[in-house]
């Protein structure tokens, strides 16, 4: 059975500040909440910091977790209210059907594979051929490329992004073909709500890790429930250990399907 958890984080506590600043540390705290994880279990998590004073940790686990340690170290252990919530994920998976629409959120690490990186780094001073690598994994750094990365892959994840809903123009104000640039794509129901670049070190080493992320939000339409379920449970894109790849769905405002 799969569970989706939401854990409140108190950003004023010292332990919380460490978790919020270092995805590697937060990954360790997440793993500590899973008793006896089985080999190959996929654990996905995401930090939602829409409200800086009330960041929320979301975690998808294949077994029921316990987040008491995070509440005690980085939450409000003595305060009233629900410190964390754990919900069975099965009811959501049962709602997946072709043509159904949901609101969604995804924090991902959009990347490309290239054998000719534009800029060399200290660890990338030779060409891919010299290092016998087929290619390098390079992050997309512009919003346009990050959005293109996302839209180019949605069908393989079992959904499409519908065109943006707009009112019909008044009679006589419809754009003519001459007014529409060649190759222009219609606006889609998706936007990037956050972009970040975070550098941290691996525990016990001085090796820096740079993580470039983009958070996508909008509306999706299911085209293949099986593929979407695989994306929900297995995650999307690289850097899953660092809080990327968790796709979450929610009912559309107004109950639209």
PDB file of C-alpha atoms in Angstrom:
ATOM      1  CA  UNK A   1       0.000   0.000   0.000  1.00  0.00           C
ATOM      2  CA  UNK A   2       1.251   3.492  -0.873  1.00  0.00           C
ATOM      3  CA  UNK A   3       0.929   6.530   1.398  1.00  0.00           C
ATOM      4  CA  UNK A   4       1.192  10.283   0.828  1.00  0.00           C
ATOM      5  CA  UNK A   5       2.335  12.291   3.854  1.00  0.00           C
ATOM      6  CA  UNK A   6       2.354  16.003   4.628  1.00  0.00           C
ATOM      7  CA  UNK A   7       4.664  17.216   7.407  1.00  0.00           C
ATOM      8  CA  UNK A   8       4.751  20.780   8.773  1.00  0.00           C
ATOM      9  CA  UNK A   9       8.233  22.306   9.146  1.00  0.00           C
ATOM     10  CA  UNK A  10       9.117  25.123  11.564  1.00  0.00           C
ATOM     11  CA  UNK A  11      11.718  27.238   9.679  1.00  0.00           C
ATOM     12  CA  UNK A  12      12.809  29.069  12.851  1.00  0.00           C
ATOM     13  CA  UNK A  13      14.369  25.991  14.429  1.00  0.00           C
ATOM     14  CA  UNK A  14      18.079  25.294  13.843  1.00  0.00           C
ATOM     15  CA  UNK A  15      17.502  21.701  12.707  1.00  0.00           C
ATOM     16  CA  UNK A  16      14.816  22.849  10.297  1.00  0.00           C
ATOM     17  CA  UNK A  17      17.110  25.466   8.750  1.00  0.00           C
ATOM     18  CA  UNK A  18      19.666  22.745   8.065  1.00  0.00           C
ATOM     19  CA  UNK A  19      17.047  20.530   6.428  1.00  0.00           C
ATOM     20  CA  UNK A  20      15.680  23.383   4.340  1.00  0.00           C
ATOM     21  CA  UNK A  21      19.140  24.389   3.110  1.00  0.00           C
ATOM     22  CA  UNK A  22      20.497  20.950   2.252  1.00  0.00           C
ATOM     23  CA  UNK A  23      18.388  18.490   0.200  1.00  0.00           C
ATOM     24  CA  UNK A  24      20.830  15.735   1.101  1.00  0.00           C
ATOM     25  CA  UNK A  25      20.110  16.221   4.812  1.00  0.00           C
ATOM     26  CA  UNK A  26      16.370  16.318   4.198  1.00  0.00           C
ATOM     27  CA  UNK A  27      16.624  13.114   2.179  1.00  0.00           C
ATOM     28  CA  UNK A  28      18.276  11.442   5.183  1.00  0.00           C
ATOM     29  CA  UNK A  29      15.485  12.648   7.476  1.00  0.00           C
ATOM     30  CA  UNK A  30      12.902  11.247   5.067  1.00  0.00           C
ATOM     31  CA  UNK A  31      14.586   7.846   4.950  1.00  0.00           C
ATOM     32  CA  UNK A  32      14.711   7.782   8.753  1.00  0.00           C
ATOM     33  CA  UNK A  33      10.915   7.751   8.812  1.00  0.00           C
ATOM     34  CA  UNK A  34      10.631   4.471   6.892  1.00  0.00           C
ATOM     35  CA  UNK A  35      11.067   1.335   9.024  1.00  0.00           C
ATOM     36  CA  UNK A  36      12.729  -1.536   7.191  1.00  0.00           C
ATOM     37  CA  UNK A  37      12.567  -0.195   3.610  1.00  0.00           C
ATOM     38  CA  UNK A  38      12.719  -2.973   1.035  1.00  0.00           C
ATOM     39  CA  UNK A  39      15.475  -2.958  -1.615  1.00  0.00           C
ATOM     40  CA  UNK A  40      14.297  -1.050  -4.650  1.00  0.00           C
ATOM     41  CA  UNK A  41      11.542   0.840  -2.831  1.00  0.00           C
ATOM     42  CA  UNK A  42      10.955   4.220  -4.454  1.00  0.00           C
ATOM     43  CA  UNK A  43      10.536   7.017  -1.928  1.00  0.00           C
ATOM     44  CA  UNK A  44       9.624  10.413  -3.387  1.00  0.00           C
ATOM     45  CA  UNK A  45       9.515  13.722  -1.563  1.00  0.00           C
ATOM     46  CA  UNK A  46       9.092  17.418  -2.233  1.00  0.00           C
ATOM     47  CA  UNK A  47       9.435  20.557  -0.150  1.00  0.00           C
ATOM     48  CA  UNK A  48       6.675  23.086  -0.826  1.00  0.00           C
ATOM     49  CA  UNK A  49       7.695  26.524   0.441  1.00  0.00           C
ATOM     50  CA  UNK A  50       4.894  28.671  -0.965  1.00  0.00           C
ATOM     51  CA  UNK A  51       4.623  30.203   2.495  1.00  0.00           C
ATOM     52  CA  UNK A  52       8.183  30.706   3.829  1.00  0.00           C
ATOM     53  CA  UNK A  53       6.892  30.664   7.408  1.00  0.00           C
ATOM     54  CA  UNK A  54       5.022  27.397   6.896  1.00  0.00           C
ATOM     55  CA  UNK A  55       6.976  25.118   4.550  1.00  0.00           C
ATOM     56  CA  UNK A  56       5.409  21.710   3.961  1.00  0.00           C
ATOM     57  CA  UNK A  57       7.197  18.438   3.318  1.00  0.00           C
ATOM     58  CA  UNK A  58       5.354  15.941   1.084  1.00  0.00           C
ATOM     59  CA  UNK A  59       6.501  12.314   0.968  1.00  0.00           C
ATOM     60  CA  UNK A  60       5.247   9.337  -1.041  1.00  0.00           C
ATOM     61  CA  UNK A  61       6.166   5.982   0.523  1.00  0.00           C
ATOM     62  CA  UNK A  62       5.383   2.327  -0.271  1.00  0.00           C
ATOM     63  CA  UNK A  63       4.793   1.602   3.437  1.00  0.00           C
ATOM     64  CA  UNK A  64       3.337   3.544   6.351  1.00  0.00           C
ATOM     65  CA  UNK A  65       5.947   5.969   7.771  1.00  0.00           C
ATOM     66  CA  UNK A  66       6.437   7.702  11.120  1.00  0.00           C
ATOM     67  CA  UNK A  67       7.464  11.382  11.112  1.00  0.00           C
ATOM     68  CA  UNK A  68       7.732  11.876  14.866  1.00  0.00           C
ATOM     69  CA  UNK A  69      11.480  12.544  14.627  1.00  0.00           C
ATOM     70  CA  UNK A  70      10.989  15.394  12.140  1.00  0.00           C
ATOM     71  CA  UNK A  71       8.258  16.966  14.279  1.00  0.00           C
ATOM     72  CA  UNK A  72      10.470  16.761  17.382  1.00  0.00           C
ATOM     73  CA  UNK A  73      13.561  18.186  15.681  1.00  0.00           C
ATOM     74  CA  UNK A  74      12.124  20.564  13.073  1.00  0.00           C
ATOM     75  CA  UNK A  75       8.439  21.091  13.808  1.00  0.00           C
ATOM     76  CA  UNK A  76       6.184  22.283  16.627  1.00  0.00           C
ATOM     77  CA  UNK A  77       6.148  19.228  18.940  1.00  0.00           C
ATOM     78  CA  UNK A  78       4.229  20.904  21.775  1.00  0.00           C
ATOM     79  CA  UNK A  79       1.813  22.969  19.698  1.00  0.00           C
ATOM     80  CA  UNK A  80      -1.816  22.161  18.988  1.00  0.00           C
ATOM     81  CA  UNK A  81      -2.977  20.991  15.603  1.00  0.00           C
ATOM     82  CA  UNK A  82      -2.035  18.270  13.147  1.00  0.00           C
ATOM     83  CA  UNK A  83       1.753  18.055  12.879  1.00  0.00           C
ATOM     84  CA  UNK A  84       1.646  15.575  10.024  1.00  0.00           C
ATOM     85  CA  UNK A  85      -0.948  13.702   8.016  1.00  0.00           C
ATOM     86  CA  UNK A  86      -0.637  10.310   6.338  1.00  0.00           C
ATOM     87  CA  UNK A  87      -3.186   9.293   3.710  1.00  0.00           C
ATOM     88  CA  UNK A  88      -3.750   6.121   1.733  1.00  0.00           C
ATOM     89  CA  UNK A  89      -2.874   6.832  -1.924  1.00  0.00           C
ATOM     90  CA  UNK A  90      -5.157   4.137  -3.357  1.00  0.00           C
ATOM     91  CA  UNK A  91      -8.310   6.316  -3.654  1.00  0.00           C
ATOM     92  CA  UNK A  92      -6.463   8.778  -5.884  1.00  0.00           C
ATOM     93  CA  UNK A  93      -5.044   6.044  -8.102  1.00  0.00           C
ATOM     94  CA  UNK A  94      -8.539   4.613  -8.479  1.00  0.00           C
ATOM     95  CA  UNK A  95      -9.721   7.935  -9.969  1.00  0.00           C
ATOM     96  CA  UNK A  96      -7.276   7.860 -12.888  1.00  0.00           C
ATOM     97  CA  UNK A  97      -9.193   7.543 -16.145  1.00  0.00           C
ATOM     98  CA  UNK A  98      -8.613   8.602 -19.732  1.00  0.00           C
ATOM     99  CA  UNK A  99      -9.891  12.115 -20.366  1.00  0.00           C
ATOM    100  CA  UNK A 100     -10.134  13.125 -16.732  1.00  0.00           C
ATOM    101  CA  UNK A 101      -8.469  16.392 -15.742  1.00  0.00           C
ATOM    102  CA  UNK A 102      -6.640  17.378 -12.558  1.00  0.00           C
ATOM    103  CA  UNK A 103      -4.689  20.288 -11.187  1.00  0.00           C
ATOM    104  CA  UNK A 104      -1.074  19.272 -10.709  1.00  0.00           C
ATOM    105  CA  UNK A 105       2.235  20.311  -9.218  1.00  0.00           C
ATOM    106  CA  UNK A 106       5.687  18.946 -10.050  1.00  0.00           C
ATOM    107  CA  UNK A 107       9.135  19.981  -8.902  1.00  0.00           C
ATOM    108  CA  UNK A 108      11.632  18.604 -11.406  1.00  0.00           C
ATOM    109  CA  UNK A 109      15.228  18.911 -12.513  1.00  0.00           C
ATOM    110  CA  UNK A 110      15.044  19.525 -16.292  1.00  0.00           C
ATOM    111  CA  UNK A 111      18.219  18.264 -17.942  1.00  0.00           C
ATOM    112  CA  UNK A 112      19.690  17.470 -21.326  1.00  0.00           C
ATOM    113  CA  UNK A 113      22.375  15.020 -22.370  1.00  0.00           C
ATOM    114  CA  UNK A 114      25.157  16.508 -24.468  1.00  0.00           C
ATOM    115  CA  UNK A 115      28.681  15.518 -25.503  1.00  0.00           C
ATOM    116  CA  UNK A 116      29.676  19.167 -26.016  1.00  0.00           C
ATOM    117  CA  UNK A 117      28.976  21.174 -22.865  1.00  0.00           C
ATOM    118  CA  UNK A 118      28.960  24.937 -23.372  1.00  0.00           C
ATOM    119  CA  UNK A 119      30.983  25.671 -20.252  1.00  0.00           C
ATOM    120  CA  UNK A 120      33.676  23.588 -18.617  1.00  0.00           C
ATOM    121  CA  UNK A 121      33.752  23.116 -14.869  1.00  0.00           C
ATOM    122  CA  UNK A 122      36.721  21.944 -12.741  1.00  0.00           C
ATOM    123  CA  UNK A 123      35.347  18.397 -12.963  1.00  0.00           C
ATOM    124  CA  UNK A 124      34.683  18.735 -16.681  1.00  0.00           C
ATOM    125  CA  UNK A 125      37.968  19.925 -18.140  1.00  0.00           C
ATOM    126  CA  UNK A 126      38.205  17.313 -20.866  1.00  0.00           C
ATOM    127  CA  UNK A 127      35.843  16.344 -23.648  1.00  0.00           C
ATOM    128  CA  UNK A 128      33.376  13.503 -23.359  1.00  0.00           C
ATOM    129  CA  UNK A 129      35.374  11.496 -25.879  1.00  0.00           C
ATOM    130  CA  UNK A 130      38.549  11.822 -23.828  1.00  0.00           C
ATOM    131  CA  UNK A 131      36.708  10.622 -20.748  1.00  0.00           C
ATOM    132  CA  UNK A 132      35.014   7.821 -22.733  1.00  0.00           C
ATOM    133  CA  UNK A 133      31.581   9.166 -21.822  1.00  0.00           C
ATOM    134  CA  UNK A 134      28.744   9.133 -24.309  1.00  0.00           C
ATOM    135  CA  UNK A 135      27.399  12.418 -22.966  1.00  0.00           C
ATOM    136  CA  UNK A 136      27.152  14.814 -20.042  1.00  0.00           C
ATOM    137  CA  UNK A 137      23.982  15.541 -18.138  1.00  0.00           C
ATOM    138  CA  UNK A 138      23.501  19.304 -18.157  1.00  0.00           C
ATOM    139  CA  UNK A 139      20.737  21.295 -16.483  1.00  0.00           C
ATOM    140  CA  UNK A 140      18.393  23.516 -18.475  1.00  0.00           C
ATOM    141  CA  UNK A 141      18.781  26.946 -16.889  1.00  0.00           C
ATOM    142  CA  UNK A 142      16.273  29.149 -18.715  1.00  0.00           C
ATOM    143  CA  UNK A 143      12.542  29.088 -18.071  1.00  0.00           C
ATOM    144  CA  UNK A 144      11.812  28.601 -21.783  1.00  0.00           C
ATOM    145  CA  UNK A 145      14.003  25.501 -22.030  1.00  0.00           C
ATOM    146  CA  UNK A 146      12.688  24.101 -18.776  1.00  0.00           C
ATOM    147  CA  UNK A 147       9.112  24.486 -19.975  1.00  0.00           C
ATOM    148  CA  UNK A 148       9.969  22.920 -23.353  1.00  0.00           C
ATOM    149  CA  UNK A 149      11.605  19.981 -21.529  1.00  0.00           C
ATOM    150  CA  UNK A 150       8.387  19.418 -19.610  1.00  0.00           C
ATOM    151  CA  UNK A 151       5.966  19.766 -22.541  1.00  0.00           C
ATOM    152  CA  UNK A 152       8.053  17.492 -24.776  1.00  0.00           C
ATOM    153  CA  UNK A 153       7.678  14.617 -22.299  1.00  0.00           C
ATOM    154  CA  UNK A 154       4.123  14.717 -21.000  1.00  0.00           C
ATOM    155  CA  UNK A 155       2.768  12.019 -23.317  1.00  0.00           C
ATOM    156  CA  UNK A 156       5.328   9.520 -22.064  1.00  0.00           C
ATOM    157  CA  UNK A 157       4.027  10.247 -18.560  1.00  0.00           C
ATOM    158  CA  UNK A 158       0.429   9.551 -19.570  1.00  0.00           C
ATOM    159  CA  UNK A 159      -1.048  13.036 -19.898  1.00  0.00           C
ATOM    160  CA  UNK A 160      -1.227  16.178 -22.002  1.00  0.00           C
ATOM    161  CA  UNK A 161      -1.496  19.843 -21.049  1.00  0.00           C
ATOM    162  CA  UNK A 162      -4.674  21.391 -22.502  1.00  0.00           C
ATOM    163  CA  UNK A 163      -4.637  24.711 -24.301  1.00  0.00           C
ATOM    164  CA  UNK A 164      -5.279  27.681 -22.056  1.00  0.00           C
ATOM    165  CA  UNK A 165      -8.935  28.527 -21.587  1.00  0.00           C
ATOM    166  CA  UNK A 166      -9.702  32.020 -22.901  1.00  0.00           C
ATOM    167  CA  UNK A 167     -12.883  33.804 -23.847  1.00  0.00           C
ATOM    168  CA  UNK A 168     -13.786  33.963 -27.522  1.00  0.00           C
ATOM    169  CA  UNK A 169     -12.805  37.297 -29.111  1.00  0.00           C
ATOM    170  CA  UNK A 170     -15.505  39.776 -30.004  1.00  0.00           C
ATOM    171  CA  UNK A 171     -16.773  39.597 -33.627  1.00  0.00           C
ATOM    172  CA  UNK A 172     -14.322  41.226 -36.001  1.00  0.00           C
ATOM    173  CA  UNK A 173     -11.404  40.975 -33.553  1.00  0.00           C
ATOM    174  CA  UNK A 174     -10.326  37.422 -34.383  1.00  0.00           C
ATOM    175  CA  UNK A 175      -6.607  37.331 -35.295  1.00  0.00           C
ATOM    176  CA  UNK A 176      -5.911  36.712 -38.962  1.00  0.00           C
ATOM    177  CA  UNK A 177      -3.342  34.244 -40.243  1.00  0.00           C
ATOM    178  CA  UNK A 178      -1.081  37.174 -41.126  1.00  0.00           C
ATOM    179  CA  UNK A 179      -1.144  38.316 -37.489  1.00  0.00           C
ATOM    180  CA  UNK A 180      -0.056  34.914 -36.127  1.00  0.00           C
ATOM    181  CA  UNK A 181       3.703  34.217 -36.298  1.00  0.00           C
ATOM    182  CA  UNK A 182       4.647  30.996 -38.036  1.00  0.00           C
ATOM    183  CA  UNK A 183       5.289  28.149 -35.629  1.00  0.00           C
ATOM    184  CA  UNK A 184       3.567  29.864 -32.710  1.00  0.00           C
ATOM    185  CA  UNK A 185       2.249  27.354 -30.189  1.00  0.00           C
ATOM    186  CA  UNK A 186      -1.019  27.932 -28.322  1.00  0.00           C
ATOM    187  CA  UNK A 187      -0.760  28.895 -24.666  1.00  0.00           C
ATOM    188  CA  UNK A 188      -0.980  25.898 -22.356  1.00  0.00           C
ATOM    189  CA  UNK A 189      -2.487  25.426 -18.904  1.00  0.00           C
ATOM    190  CA  UNK A 190       0.913  25.252 -17.189  1.00  0.00           C
ATOM    191  CA  UNK A 191       3.269  27.754 -15.620  1.00  0.00           C
ATOM    192  CA  UNK A 192       6.576  27.715 -13.783  1.00  0.00           C
ATOM    193  CA  UNK A 193       5.954  29.003 -10.269  1.00  0.00           C
ATOM    194  CA  UNK A 194       9.473  28.639  -8.890  1.00  0.00           C
ATOM    195  CA  UNK A 195      12.990  28.242 -10.240  1.00  0.00           C
ATOM    196  CA  UNK A 196      16.053  27.633  -8.081  1.00  0.00           C
ATOM    197  CA  UNK A 197      19.712  26.682  -8.177  1.00  0.00           C
ATOM    198  CA  UNK A 198      21.122  25.185  -4.995  1.00  0.00           C
ATOM    199  CA  UNK A 199      24.677  24.070  -4.284  1.00  0.00           C
ATOM    200  CA  UNK A 200      25.475  21.791  -1.353  1.00  0.00           C
ATOM    201  CA  UNK A 201      28.019  19.134  -0.417  1.00  0.00           C
ATOM    202  CA  UNK A 202      27.687  15.421   0.082  1.00  0.00           C
ATOM    203  CA  UNK A 203      28.144  14.210   3.676  1.00  0.00           C
ATOM    204  CA  UNK A 204      31.724  13.330   4.508  1.00  0.00           C
ATOM    205  CA  UNK A 205      33.117  14.890   1.330  1.00  0.00           C
ATOM    206  CA  UNK A 206      33.874  18.273  -0.158  1.00  0.00           C
ATOM    207  CA  UNK A 207      32.309  17.362  -3.479  1.00  0.00           C
ATOM    208  CA  UNK A 208      29.824  20.090  -4.448  1.00  0.00           C
ATOM    209  CA  UNK A 209      26.452  19.186  -5.901  1.00  0.00           C
ATOM    210  CA  UNK A 210      24.544  21.809  -7.898  1.00  0.00           C
ATOM    211  CA  UNK A 211      20.821  21.229  -8.267  1.00  0.00           C
ATOM    212  CA  UNK A 212      18.786  23.274 -10.752  1.00  0.00           C
ATOM    213  CA  UNK A 213      15.025  22.885 -10.395  1.00  0.00           C
ATOM    214  CA  UNK A 214      11.746  24.202 -11.760  1.00  0.00           C
ATOM    215  CA  UNK A 215       8.293  23.838 -10.220  1.00  0.00           C
ATOM    216  CA  UNK A 216       5.469  23.356 -12.714  1.00  0.00           C
ATOM    217  CA  UNK A 217       1.801  23.904 -11.905  1.00  0.00           C
ATOM    218  CA  UNK A 218      -1.323  23.776 -14.018  1.00  0.00           C
ATOM    219  CA  UNK A 219      -3.954  21.463 -15.445  1.00  0.00           C
ATOM    220  CA  UNK A 220      -3.421  18.086 -17.070  1.00  0.00           C
ATOM    221  CA  UNK A 221      -5.632  15.721 -19.034  1.00  0.00           C
ATOM    222  CA  UNK A 222      -5.037  11.981 -18.682  1.00  0.00           C
ATOM    223  CA  UNK A 223      -4.268  10.101 -21.901  1.00  0.00           C
ATOM    224  CA  UNK A 224      -2.937   6.833 -20.452  1.00  0.00           C
ATOM    225  CA  UNK A 225      -3.848   5.965 -16.832  1.00  0.00           C
ATOM    226  CA  UNK A 226      -1.220   3.213 -16.596  1.00  0.00           C
ATOM    227  CA  UNK A 227       1.606   5.515 -17.673  1.00  0.00           C
ATOM    228  CA  UNK A 228       0.408   8.237 -15.326  1.00  0.00           C
ATOM    229  CA  UNK A 229       0.229   5.832 -12.402  1.00  0.00           C
ATOM    230  CA  UNK A 230       3.801   4.747 -13.149  1.00  0.00           C
ATOM    231  CA  UNK A 231       4.892   8.410 -13.179  1.00  0.00           C
ATOM    232  CA  UNK A 232       3.083   9.111  -9.910  1.00  0.00           C
ATOM    233  CA  UNK A 233       4.632   6.139  -8.126  1.00  0.00           C
ATOM    234  CA  UNK A 234       8.061   6.138  -9.782  1.00  0.00           C
ATOM    235  CA  UNK A 235       8.689   9.856 -10.101  1.00  0.00           C
ATOM    236  CA  UNK A 236       9.631  12.087 -13.013  1.00  0.00           C
ATOM    237  CA  UNK A 237      13.106  13.063 -14.149  1.00  0.00           C
ATOM    238  CA  UNK A 238      16.438  12.884 -12.289  1.00  0.00           C
ATOM    239  CA  UNK A 239      17.535  13.983  -8.785  1.00  0.00           C
ATOM    240  CA  UNK A 240      14.727  12.167  -6.962  1.00  0.00           C
ATOM    241  CA  UNK A 241      16.909  11.776  -3.871  1.00  0.00           C
ATOM    242  CA  UNK A 242      17.157  15.569  -3.731  1.00  0.00           C
ATOM    243  CA  UNK A 243      13.425  16.263  -3.679  1.00  0.00           C
ATOM    244  CA  UNK A 244      12.570  16.195  -7.389  1.00  0.00           C
ATOM    245  CA  UNK A 245      10.116  14.068  -9.348  1.00  0.00           C
ATOM    246  CA  UNK A 246       7.056  13.918  -7.076  1.00  0.00           C
ATOM    247  CA  UNK A 247       3.972  14.701  -9.182  1.00  0.00           C
ATOM    248  CA  UNK A 248       0.881  15.469  -7.117  1.00  0.00           C
ATOM    249  CA  UNK A 249      -2.714  15.804  -8.315  1.00  0.00           C
ATOM    250  CA  UNK A 250      -5.697  17.683  -6.895  1.00  0.00           C
ATOM    251  CA  UNK A 251      -9.307  18.228  -7.957  1.00  0.00           C
ATOM    252  CA  UNK A 252      -9.787  21.223 -10.226  1.00  0.00           C
ATOM    253  CA  UNK A 253     -11.416  24.302  -8.711  1.00  0.00           C
ATOM    254  CA  UNK A 254     -15.149  24.207  -9.288  1.00  0.00           C
ATOM    255  CA  UNK A 255     -15.159  20.439  -9.780  1.00  0.00           C
ATOM    256  CA  UNK A 256     -14.253  20.529 -13.478  1.00  0.00           C
ATOM    257  CA  UNK A 257     -13.290  17.156 -15.009  1.00  0.00           C
TER     258      UNK A 257
END
